[in-house]
Each structure stands twice: as structure tokens, then as C-alpha cells.
mmCIF file of C-alpha atoms and ligand atoms in Angstrom:
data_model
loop_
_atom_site.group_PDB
_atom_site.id
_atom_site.type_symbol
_atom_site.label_atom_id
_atom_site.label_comp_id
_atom_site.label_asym_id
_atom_site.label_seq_id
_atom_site.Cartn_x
_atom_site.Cartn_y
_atom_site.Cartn_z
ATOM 1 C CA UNK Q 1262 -109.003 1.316 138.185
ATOM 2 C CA UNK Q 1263 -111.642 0.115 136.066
ATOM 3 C CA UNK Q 1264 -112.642 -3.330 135.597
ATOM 4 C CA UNK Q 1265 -111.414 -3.907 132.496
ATOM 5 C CA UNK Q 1266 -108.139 -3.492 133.724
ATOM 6 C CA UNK Q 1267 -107.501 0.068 131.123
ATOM 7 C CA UNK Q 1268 -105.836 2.538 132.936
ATOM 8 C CA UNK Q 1269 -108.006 5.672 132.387
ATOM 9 C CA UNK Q 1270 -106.447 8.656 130.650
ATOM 10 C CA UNK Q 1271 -107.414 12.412 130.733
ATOM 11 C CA UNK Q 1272 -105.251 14.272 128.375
ATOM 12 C CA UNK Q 1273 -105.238 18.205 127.784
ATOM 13 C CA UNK Q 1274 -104.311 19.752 124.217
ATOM 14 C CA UNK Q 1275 -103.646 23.412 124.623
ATOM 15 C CA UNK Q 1276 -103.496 23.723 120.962
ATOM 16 C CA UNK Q 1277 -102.004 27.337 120.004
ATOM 17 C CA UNK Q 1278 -102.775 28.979 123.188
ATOM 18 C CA UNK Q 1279 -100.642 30.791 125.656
ATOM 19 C CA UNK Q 1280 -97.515 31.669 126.027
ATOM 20 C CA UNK Q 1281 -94.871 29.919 127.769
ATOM 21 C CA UNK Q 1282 -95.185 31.343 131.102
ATOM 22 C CA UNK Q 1283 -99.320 31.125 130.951
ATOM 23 C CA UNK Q 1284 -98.798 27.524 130.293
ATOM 24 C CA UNK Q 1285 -96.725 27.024 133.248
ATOM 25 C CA UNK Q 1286 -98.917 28.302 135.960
ATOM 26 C CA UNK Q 1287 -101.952 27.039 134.361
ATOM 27 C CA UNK Q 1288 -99.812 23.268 135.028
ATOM 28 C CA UNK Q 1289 -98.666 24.417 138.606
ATOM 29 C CA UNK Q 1290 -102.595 25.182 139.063
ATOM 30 C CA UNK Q 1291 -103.273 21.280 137.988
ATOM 31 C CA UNK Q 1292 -100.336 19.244 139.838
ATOM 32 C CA UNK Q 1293 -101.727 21.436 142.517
ATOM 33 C CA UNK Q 1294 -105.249 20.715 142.400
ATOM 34 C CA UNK Q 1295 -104.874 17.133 141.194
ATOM 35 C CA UNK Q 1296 -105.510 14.352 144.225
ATOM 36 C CA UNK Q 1297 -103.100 12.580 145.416
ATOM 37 C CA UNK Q 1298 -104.465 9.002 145.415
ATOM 38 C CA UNK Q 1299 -105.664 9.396 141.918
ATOM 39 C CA UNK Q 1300 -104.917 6.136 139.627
ATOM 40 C CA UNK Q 1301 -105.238 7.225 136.304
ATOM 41 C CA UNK Q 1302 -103.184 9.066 134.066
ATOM 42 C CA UNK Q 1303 -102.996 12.717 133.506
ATOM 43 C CA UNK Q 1304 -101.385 14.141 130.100
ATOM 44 C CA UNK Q 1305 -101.134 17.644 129.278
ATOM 45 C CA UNK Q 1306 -99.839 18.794 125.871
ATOM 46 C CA UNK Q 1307 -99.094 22.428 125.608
ATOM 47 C CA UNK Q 1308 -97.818 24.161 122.291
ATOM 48 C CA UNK Q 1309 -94.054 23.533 121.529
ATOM 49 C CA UNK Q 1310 -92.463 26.810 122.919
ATOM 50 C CA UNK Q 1311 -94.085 25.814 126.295
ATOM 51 C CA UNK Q 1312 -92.877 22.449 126.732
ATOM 52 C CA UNK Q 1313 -89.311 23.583 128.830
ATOM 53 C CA UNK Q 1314 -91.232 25.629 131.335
ATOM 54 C CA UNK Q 1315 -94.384 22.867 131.265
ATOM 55 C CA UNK Q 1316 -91.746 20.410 132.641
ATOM 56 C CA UNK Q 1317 -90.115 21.824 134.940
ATOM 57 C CA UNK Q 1318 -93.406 22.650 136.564
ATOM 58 C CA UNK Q 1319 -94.394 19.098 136.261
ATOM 59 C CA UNK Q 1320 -90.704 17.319 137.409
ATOM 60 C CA UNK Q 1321 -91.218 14.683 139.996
ATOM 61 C CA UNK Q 1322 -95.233 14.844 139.575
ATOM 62 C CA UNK Q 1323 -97.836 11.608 137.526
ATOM 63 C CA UNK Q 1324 -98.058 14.539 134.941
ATOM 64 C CA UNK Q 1325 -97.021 13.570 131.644
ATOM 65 C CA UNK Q 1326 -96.057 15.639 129.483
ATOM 66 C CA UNK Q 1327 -97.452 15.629 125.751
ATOM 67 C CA UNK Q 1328 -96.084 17.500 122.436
ATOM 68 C CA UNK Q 1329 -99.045 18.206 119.809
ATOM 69 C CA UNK Q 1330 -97.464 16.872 117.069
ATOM 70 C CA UNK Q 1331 -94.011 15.290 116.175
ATOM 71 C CA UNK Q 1332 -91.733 15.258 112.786
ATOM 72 C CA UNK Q 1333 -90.692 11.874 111.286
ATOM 73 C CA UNK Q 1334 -87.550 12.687 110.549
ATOM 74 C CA UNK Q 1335 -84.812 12.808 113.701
ATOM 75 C CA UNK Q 1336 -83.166 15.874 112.147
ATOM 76 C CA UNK Q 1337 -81.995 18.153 109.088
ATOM 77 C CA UNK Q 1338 -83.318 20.580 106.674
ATOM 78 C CA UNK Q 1339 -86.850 20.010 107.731
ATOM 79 C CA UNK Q 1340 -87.596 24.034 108.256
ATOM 80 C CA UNK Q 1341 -90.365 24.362 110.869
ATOM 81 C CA UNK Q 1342 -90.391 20.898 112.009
ATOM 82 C CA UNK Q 1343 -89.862 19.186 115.452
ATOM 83 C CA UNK Q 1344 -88.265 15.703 115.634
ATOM 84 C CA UNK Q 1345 -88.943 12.879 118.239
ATOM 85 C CA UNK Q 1346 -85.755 13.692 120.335
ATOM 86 C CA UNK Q 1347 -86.098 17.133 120.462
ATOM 87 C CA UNK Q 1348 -89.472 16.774 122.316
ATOM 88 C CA UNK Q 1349 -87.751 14.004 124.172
ATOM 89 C CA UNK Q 1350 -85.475 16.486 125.155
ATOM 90 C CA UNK Q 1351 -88.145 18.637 126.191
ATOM 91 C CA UNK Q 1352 -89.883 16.265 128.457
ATOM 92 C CA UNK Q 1353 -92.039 14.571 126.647
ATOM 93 C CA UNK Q 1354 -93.397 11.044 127.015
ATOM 94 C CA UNK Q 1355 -95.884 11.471 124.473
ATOM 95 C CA UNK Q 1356 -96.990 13.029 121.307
ATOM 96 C CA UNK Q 1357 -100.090 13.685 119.471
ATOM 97 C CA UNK Q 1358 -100.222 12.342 116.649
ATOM 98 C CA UNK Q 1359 -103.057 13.094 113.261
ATOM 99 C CA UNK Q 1360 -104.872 15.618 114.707
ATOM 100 C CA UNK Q 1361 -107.818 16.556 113.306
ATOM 101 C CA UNK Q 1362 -106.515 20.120 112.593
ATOM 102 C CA UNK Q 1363 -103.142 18.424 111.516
ATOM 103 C CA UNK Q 1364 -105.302 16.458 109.154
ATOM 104 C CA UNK Q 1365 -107.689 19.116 108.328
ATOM 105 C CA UNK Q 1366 -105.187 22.798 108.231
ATOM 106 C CA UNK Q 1367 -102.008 21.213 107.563
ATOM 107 C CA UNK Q 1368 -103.350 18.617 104.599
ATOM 108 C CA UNK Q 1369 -101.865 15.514 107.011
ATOM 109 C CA UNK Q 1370 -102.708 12.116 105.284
ATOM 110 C CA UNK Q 1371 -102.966 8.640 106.857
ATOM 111 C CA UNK Q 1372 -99.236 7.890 105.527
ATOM 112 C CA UNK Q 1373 -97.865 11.002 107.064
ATOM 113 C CA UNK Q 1374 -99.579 9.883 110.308
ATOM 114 C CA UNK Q 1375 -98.247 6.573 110.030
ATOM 115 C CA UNK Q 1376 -94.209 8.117 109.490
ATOM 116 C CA UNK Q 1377 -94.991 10.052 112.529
ATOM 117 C CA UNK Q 1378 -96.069 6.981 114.796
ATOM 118 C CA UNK Q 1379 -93.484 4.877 113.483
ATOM 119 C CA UNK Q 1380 -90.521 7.624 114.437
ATOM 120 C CA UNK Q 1381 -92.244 8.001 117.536
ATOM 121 C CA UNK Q 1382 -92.314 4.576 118.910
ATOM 122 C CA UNK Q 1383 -88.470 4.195 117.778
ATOM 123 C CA UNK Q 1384 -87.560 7.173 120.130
ATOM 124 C CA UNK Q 1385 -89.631 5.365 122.858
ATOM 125 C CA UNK Q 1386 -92.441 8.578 122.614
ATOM 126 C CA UNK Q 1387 -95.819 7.166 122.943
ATOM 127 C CA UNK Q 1388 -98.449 7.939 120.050
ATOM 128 C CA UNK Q 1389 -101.435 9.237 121.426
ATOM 129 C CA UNK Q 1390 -102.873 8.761 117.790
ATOM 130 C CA UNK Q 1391 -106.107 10.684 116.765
ATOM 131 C CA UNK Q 1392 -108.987 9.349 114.470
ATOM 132 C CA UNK Q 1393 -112.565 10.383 113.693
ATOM 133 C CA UNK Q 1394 -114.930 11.591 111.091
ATOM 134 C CA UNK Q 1395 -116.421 14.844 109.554
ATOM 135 C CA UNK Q 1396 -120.037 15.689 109.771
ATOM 136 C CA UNK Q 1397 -120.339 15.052 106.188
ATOM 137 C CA UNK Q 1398 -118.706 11.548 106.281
ATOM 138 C CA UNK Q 1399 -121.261 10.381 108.974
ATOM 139 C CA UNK Q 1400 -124.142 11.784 107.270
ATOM 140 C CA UNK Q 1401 -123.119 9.839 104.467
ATOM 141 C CA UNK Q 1402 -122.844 6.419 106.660
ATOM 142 C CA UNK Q 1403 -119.141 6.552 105.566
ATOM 143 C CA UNK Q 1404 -117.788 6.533 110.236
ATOM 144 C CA UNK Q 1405 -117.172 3.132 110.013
ATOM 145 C CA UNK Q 1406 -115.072 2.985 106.615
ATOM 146 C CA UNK Q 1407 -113.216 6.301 107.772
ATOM 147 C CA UNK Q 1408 -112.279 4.897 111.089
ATOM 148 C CA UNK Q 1409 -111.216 1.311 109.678
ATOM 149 C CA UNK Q 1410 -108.744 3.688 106.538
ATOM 150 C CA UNK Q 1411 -107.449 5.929 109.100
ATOM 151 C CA UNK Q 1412 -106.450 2.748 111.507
ATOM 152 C CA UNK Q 1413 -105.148 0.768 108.770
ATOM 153 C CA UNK Q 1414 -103.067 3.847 107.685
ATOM 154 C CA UNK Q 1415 -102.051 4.742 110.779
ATOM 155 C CA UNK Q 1416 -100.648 1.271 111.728
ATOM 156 C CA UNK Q 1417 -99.416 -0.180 108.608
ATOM 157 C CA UNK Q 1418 -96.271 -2.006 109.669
ATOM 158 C CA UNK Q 1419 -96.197 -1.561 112.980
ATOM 159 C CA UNK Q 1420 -95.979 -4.618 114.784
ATOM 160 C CA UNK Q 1421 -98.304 -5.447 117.688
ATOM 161 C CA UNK Q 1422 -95.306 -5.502 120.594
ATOM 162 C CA UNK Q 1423 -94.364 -1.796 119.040
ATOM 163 C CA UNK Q 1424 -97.957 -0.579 118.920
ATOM 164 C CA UNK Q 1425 -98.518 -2.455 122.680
ATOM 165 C CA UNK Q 1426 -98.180 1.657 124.395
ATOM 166 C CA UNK Q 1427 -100.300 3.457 121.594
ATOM 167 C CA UNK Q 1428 -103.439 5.171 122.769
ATOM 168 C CA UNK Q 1429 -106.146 6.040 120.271
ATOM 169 C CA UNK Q 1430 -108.089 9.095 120.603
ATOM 170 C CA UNK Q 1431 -111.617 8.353 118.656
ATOM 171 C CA UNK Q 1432 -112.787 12.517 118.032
ATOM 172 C CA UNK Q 1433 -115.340 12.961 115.567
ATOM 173 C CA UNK Q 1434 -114.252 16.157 114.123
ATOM 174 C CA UNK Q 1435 -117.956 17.689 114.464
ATOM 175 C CA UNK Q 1436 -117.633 17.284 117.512
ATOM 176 C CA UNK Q 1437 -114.466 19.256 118.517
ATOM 177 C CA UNK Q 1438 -114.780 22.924 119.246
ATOM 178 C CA UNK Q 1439 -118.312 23.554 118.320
ATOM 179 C CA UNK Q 1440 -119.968 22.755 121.938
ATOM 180 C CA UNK Q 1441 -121.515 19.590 119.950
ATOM 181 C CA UNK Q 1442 -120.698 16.307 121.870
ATOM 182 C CA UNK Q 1443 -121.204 12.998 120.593
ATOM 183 C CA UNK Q 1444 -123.812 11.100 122.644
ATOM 184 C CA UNK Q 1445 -122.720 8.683 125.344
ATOM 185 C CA UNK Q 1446 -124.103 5.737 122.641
ATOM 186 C CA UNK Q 1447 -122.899 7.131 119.709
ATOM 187 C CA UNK Q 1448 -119.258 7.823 121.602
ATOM 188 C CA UNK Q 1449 -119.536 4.015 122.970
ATOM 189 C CA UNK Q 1450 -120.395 2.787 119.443
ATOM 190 C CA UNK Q 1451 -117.487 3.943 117.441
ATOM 191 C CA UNK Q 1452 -115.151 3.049 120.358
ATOM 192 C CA UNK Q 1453 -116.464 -0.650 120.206
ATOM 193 C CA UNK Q 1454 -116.242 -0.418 116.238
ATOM 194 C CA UNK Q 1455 -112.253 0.915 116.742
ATOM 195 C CA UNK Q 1456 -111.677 -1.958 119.249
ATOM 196 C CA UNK Q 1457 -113.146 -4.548 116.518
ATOM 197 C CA UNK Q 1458 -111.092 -2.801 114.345
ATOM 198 C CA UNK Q 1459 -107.211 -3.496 116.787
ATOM 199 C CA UNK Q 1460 -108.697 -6.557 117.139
ATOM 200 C CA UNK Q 1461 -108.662 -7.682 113.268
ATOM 201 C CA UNK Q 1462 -105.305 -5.446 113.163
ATOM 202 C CA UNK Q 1463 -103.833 -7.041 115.936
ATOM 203 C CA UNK Q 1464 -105.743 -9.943 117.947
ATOM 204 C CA UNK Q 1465 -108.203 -9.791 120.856
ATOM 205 C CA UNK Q 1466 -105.732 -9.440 123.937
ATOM 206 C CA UNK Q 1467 -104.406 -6.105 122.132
ATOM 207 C CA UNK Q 1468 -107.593 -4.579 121.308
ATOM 208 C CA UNK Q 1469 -109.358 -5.723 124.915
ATOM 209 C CA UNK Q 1470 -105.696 -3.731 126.749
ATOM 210 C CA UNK Q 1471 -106.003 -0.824 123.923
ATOM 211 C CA UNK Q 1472 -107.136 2.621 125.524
ATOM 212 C CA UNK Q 1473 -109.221 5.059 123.340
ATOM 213 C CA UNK Q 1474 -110.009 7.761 124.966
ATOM 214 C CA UNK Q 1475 -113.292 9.982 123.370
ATOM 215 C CA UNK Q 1476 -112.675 13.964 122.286
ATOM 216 C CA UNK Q 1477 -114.915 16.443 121.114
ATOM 217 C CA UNK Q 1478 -116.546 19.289 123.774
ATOM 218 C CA UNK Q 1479 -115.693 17.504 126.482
ATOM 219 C CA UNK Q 1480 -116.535 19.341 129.719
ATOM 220 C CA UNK Q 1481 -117.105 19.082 133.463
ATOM 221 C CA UNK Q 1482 -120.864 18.304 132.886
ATOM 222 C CA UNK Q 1483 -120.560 15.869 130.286
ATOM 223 C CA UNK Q 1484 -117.444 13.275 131.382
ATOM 224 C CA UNK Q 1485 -118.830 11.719 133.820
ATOM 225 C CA UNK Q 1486 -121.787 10.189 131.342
ATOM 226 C CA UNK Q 1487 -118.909 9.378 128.907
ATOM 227 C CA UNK Q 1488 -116.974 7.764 131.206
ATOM 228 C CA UNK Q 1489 -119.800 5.850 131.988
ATOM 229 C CA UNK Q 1490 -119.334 3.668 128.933
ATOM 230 C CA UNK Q 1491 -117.739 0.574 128.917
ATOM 231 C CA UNK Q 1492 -115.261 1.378 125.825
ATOM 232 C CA UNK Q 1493 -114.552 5.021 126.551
ATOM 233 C CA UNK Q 1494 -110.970 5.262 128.740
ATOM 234 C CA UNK Q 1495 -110.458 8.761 129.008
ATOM 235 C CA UNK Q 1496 -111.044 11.984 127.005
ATOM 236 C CA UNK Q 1497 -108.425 14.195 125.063
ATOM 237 C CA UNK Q 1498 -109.778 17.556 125.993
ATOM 238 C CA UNK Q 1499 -109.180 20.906 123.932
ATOM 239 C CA UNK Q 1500 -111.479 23.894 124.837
ATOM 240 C CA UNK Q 1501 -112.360 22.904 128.741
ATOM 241 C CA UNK Q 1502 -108.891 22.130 129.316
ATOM 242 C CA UNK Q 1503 -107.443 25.675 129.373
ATOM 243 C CA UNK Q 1504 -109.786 25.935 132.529
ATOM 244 C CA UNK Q 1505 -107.788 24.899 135.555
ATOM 245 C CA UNK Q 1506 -111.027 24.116 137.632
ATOM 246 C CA UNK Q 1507 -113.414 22.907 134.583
ATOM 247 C CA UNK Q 1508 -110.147 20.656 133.654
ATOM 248 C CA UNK Q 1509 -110.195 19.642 137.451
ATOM 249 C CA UNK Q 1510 -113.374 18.485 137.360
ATOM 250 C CA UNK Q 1511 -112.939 16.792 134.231
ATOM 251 C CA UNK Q 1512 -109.701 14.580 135.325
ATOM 252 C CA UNK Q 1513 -111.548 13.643 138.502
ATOM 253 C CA UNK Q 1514 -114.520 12.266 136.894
ATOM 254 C CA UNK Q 1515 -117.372 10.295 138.857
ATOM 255 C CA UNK Q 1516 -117.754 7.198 136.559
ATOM 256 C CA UNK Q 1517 -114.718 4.944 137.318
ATOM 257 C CA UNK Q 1518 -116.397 2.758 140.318
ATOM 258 C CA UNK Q 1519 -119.684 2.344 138.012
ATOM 259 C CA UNK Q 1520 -117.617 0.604 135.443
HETATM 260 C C1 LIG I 1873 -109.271 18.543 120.738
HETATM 261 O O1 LIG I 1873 -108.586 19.519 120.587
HETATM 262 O O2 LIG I 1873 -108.789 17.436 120.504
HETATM 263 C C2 LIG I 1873 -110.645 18.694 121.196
HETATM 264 C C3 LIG I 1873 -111.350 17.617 121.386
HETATM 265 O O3 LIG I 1873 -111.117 19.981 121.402
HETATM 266 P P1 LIG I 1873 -112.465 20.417 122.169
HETATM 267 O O4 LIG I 1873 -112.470 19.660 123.486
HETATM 268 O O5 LIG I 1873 -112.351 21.874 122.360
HETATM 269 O O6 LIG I 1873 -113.609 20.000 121.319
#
């Protein structure tokens, strides 16, 4: 445990890899590799046709089990779309919510986002809600007033007792896929800037319990620098995570005594 008291969280997004049967070994390979006496939290979110055979794999292990995305609606003519029970029904604890590629591929805006964490908390799903800025947008000096839009979006009307589970995932979207991670400082500077952010949304003893984890080429030889840093929590993982011994390495990082 760290000793700010923030339960560290290593999450893996498969994104649109495998197929349901890939997925499950590749989770049999991590509940078996995973230590026993480990305290933090392990997440893995595989693609949507996975998620039956993902579970059952995981029943009865500290695996949680993630969706990559979740409808706002609970059900109807929504063609294409998943709702909060259904992935309930499928296992999950959590969803990912405001991807970068949800934002970026499938035109997601901050009020979208903010349907999606609001029908998520009401099933009792918890948000694992992603922010962060493009290359362009921080080359502009614009992180700081994309960060503070997307948060506001994202958690407009939700009270601070039904936001106390949320965990923010702080991925600058140059970062993600392209080999390029953010610095250790640059990483711990936007997390401190999101956790003044909760703060003004939502008071000091929320934004000091808040986890934001850091994403964005994450891999077994950079975590344990990240994880270093006071504000990062944990690391949503895409690339290295469809690596059962890179991913390994990654959830057992070295940094958690240091901090
Ligand atoms: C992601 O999918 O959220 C991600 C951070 O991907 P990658 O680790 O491959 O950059």
C-alpha cells in the first residue's frame, strides 16, 4: 500500500484484439502468474465478445473484470450498443469510459462521456473514466484547459458520494500507441493539475482518496519510474498488456515501498 493510502491500480485494455478464447488463456496466464500477497488491484478489460469466457477464467480470483466502453441507455433500439447491465451480466465491475479512440474514432464528446458515467454509477459499474490531450493541444499550451473541460464534462452532476469509486485515467493521447511515453515529471504534473482539478470539483478529502492512474506506452521498463511519482496510482495499459509476461512485470512494479 502506498502512503497515501490510494490503492494502486494496473488495468489492461485489450482494445479490438483476440478472440474470445485468446482472451481467456491470455487471463488464465495472468491469475496464474499474478502473486498471491499482492495488494493492489488488477483490472483487465477485454473486447465485449470476450467478457463470458474472461470471467469465468477469472471467478473467485482479485481480477476485475473491465468492459471498454458502456451505453447510457439500459436497453432498446440502440443497434450496436451495450448497456450497463448487460456487462453487469457479463462480469463486469467496471467500465471504461471516454476513451481516447472513443473520443477520437467514434466522435465521443464530453456530454456523451458524462451519460455514460452517470448510467454507470446507477448500475453500481465503476467508471474508470479516461482524459488527456493531443499533441497539438499541448503544443499549443491548451493540457491544462483540456483536462479541466473534459473533467467538468465528465462530472457535471454527479455528486461527490456517487463519484466517491471513479478512477481517472490521465493518457495524453500522443502518448498511447506510438512507443512515446510521457516523462515521469510531465506524467506527475498533469496528475497533480487533475487532482487540483477533483479538488475544486469536489473538496480536498475527494481529490487526496481519487486514483488516476497514467496511460500511454506503458511497459515493463518504464512503470516502475512512473510509479515512482507521488500522484501516479497505477497505469491503464494497451499495447504491453497483450503480453502475459511484459504485463507481469508491469502489475508487479518496483516503486510502491519508495512512495
Ligand atoms: C490505452 O489503450 O489506453 C493505452 C494507453 O495504450 P498503449 O499502452 O498501447 O499506449
Amino acid at each position: 500500500m502506498a502512503a497515501n493510502n490510494r490503492t494502486p491500480m494496473i488495468a489492461g485494455n485489450w482494445k479490438m484484439h483476440m478472440t474470445a478464447k485468446e482472451a481467456a488463456d491470455l487471463a488464465a496466464a495472468m491469475r496464474a502468474g499474478l502473486d498471491p500477497d499482492l495488494k493492489h488491484e488488477v483490472l483487465l478489460a477485454p473486447t465485449f465478445t470476450a467478457l463470458h469466457a474472461v470471467n469465468a477464467v477469472l471467478g473467485g480470483s482479485r481480477i476485475f473484470l473491465s468492459s471498454q466502453d458502456v451505453a447510457w441507455e439500459e436497453k432498446g433500439a440502440f443497434t450496436g450498443a451495450v448497456s450497463p447491465s448487460q456487462i453487469k451480466d457479463a462480469g463486469c465491475t467496471h467500465a471504461i469510459i471516454g476513451h481516447s479512440e472513443r473520443r477520437k474514432v467514434f466522435l465521443e464528446t464530453d456530454e456523451v462521456v458524462n451519460k455514460k458515467m452517470k448510467a454507470a454509477i446507477k448500475a453500481n459499474i465503476v467508471p474508470v473514466l479516461c482524459i488527456g490531450e493531443t499533441l497539438e493541444e499541448r503544443e499549443s499550451q491548451k493540457t491544462y484547459r483540456v483536462l479541466e473541460t473534459q473533467l467538468t464534462g465528465a462530472f457535471a452532476g454527479i455528486t461527490a458520494e456517487e463519484a466517491a469509486k471513479v478512477v481517472i485515467a490521465y493518457e495524453p493521447v500522443w502518448a498511447i500507441g506510438t512507443g512515446k511515453t510521457a516523462t515521469p515529471d510531465q506524467a506527475q504534473d498533469a496528475h497533480v493539475f487533475v487532482r487540483k482539478q477533483m479538488e475544486r470539483i469536489y473538496g480536498k478529502g475527494y481529490a487526496d482518496a481519487v486514483r488516476i492512474l497514467y496511460g500511454g506506452s506503458v511497459k515493463a521498463d518504464n512503470i516502475d519510474e512512473l510509479m515512482a511519482q507521488g500522484d501516479i496510482d497505477g497505469a491503464l495499459v494497451g499495447g504491453e498488456s497483450l503480453k502475459a509476461d511484459k504485463f507481469l512485470r508491469v502489475i508487479h512494479f518496483q516503486a510502491v515501498l519508495s512512495k
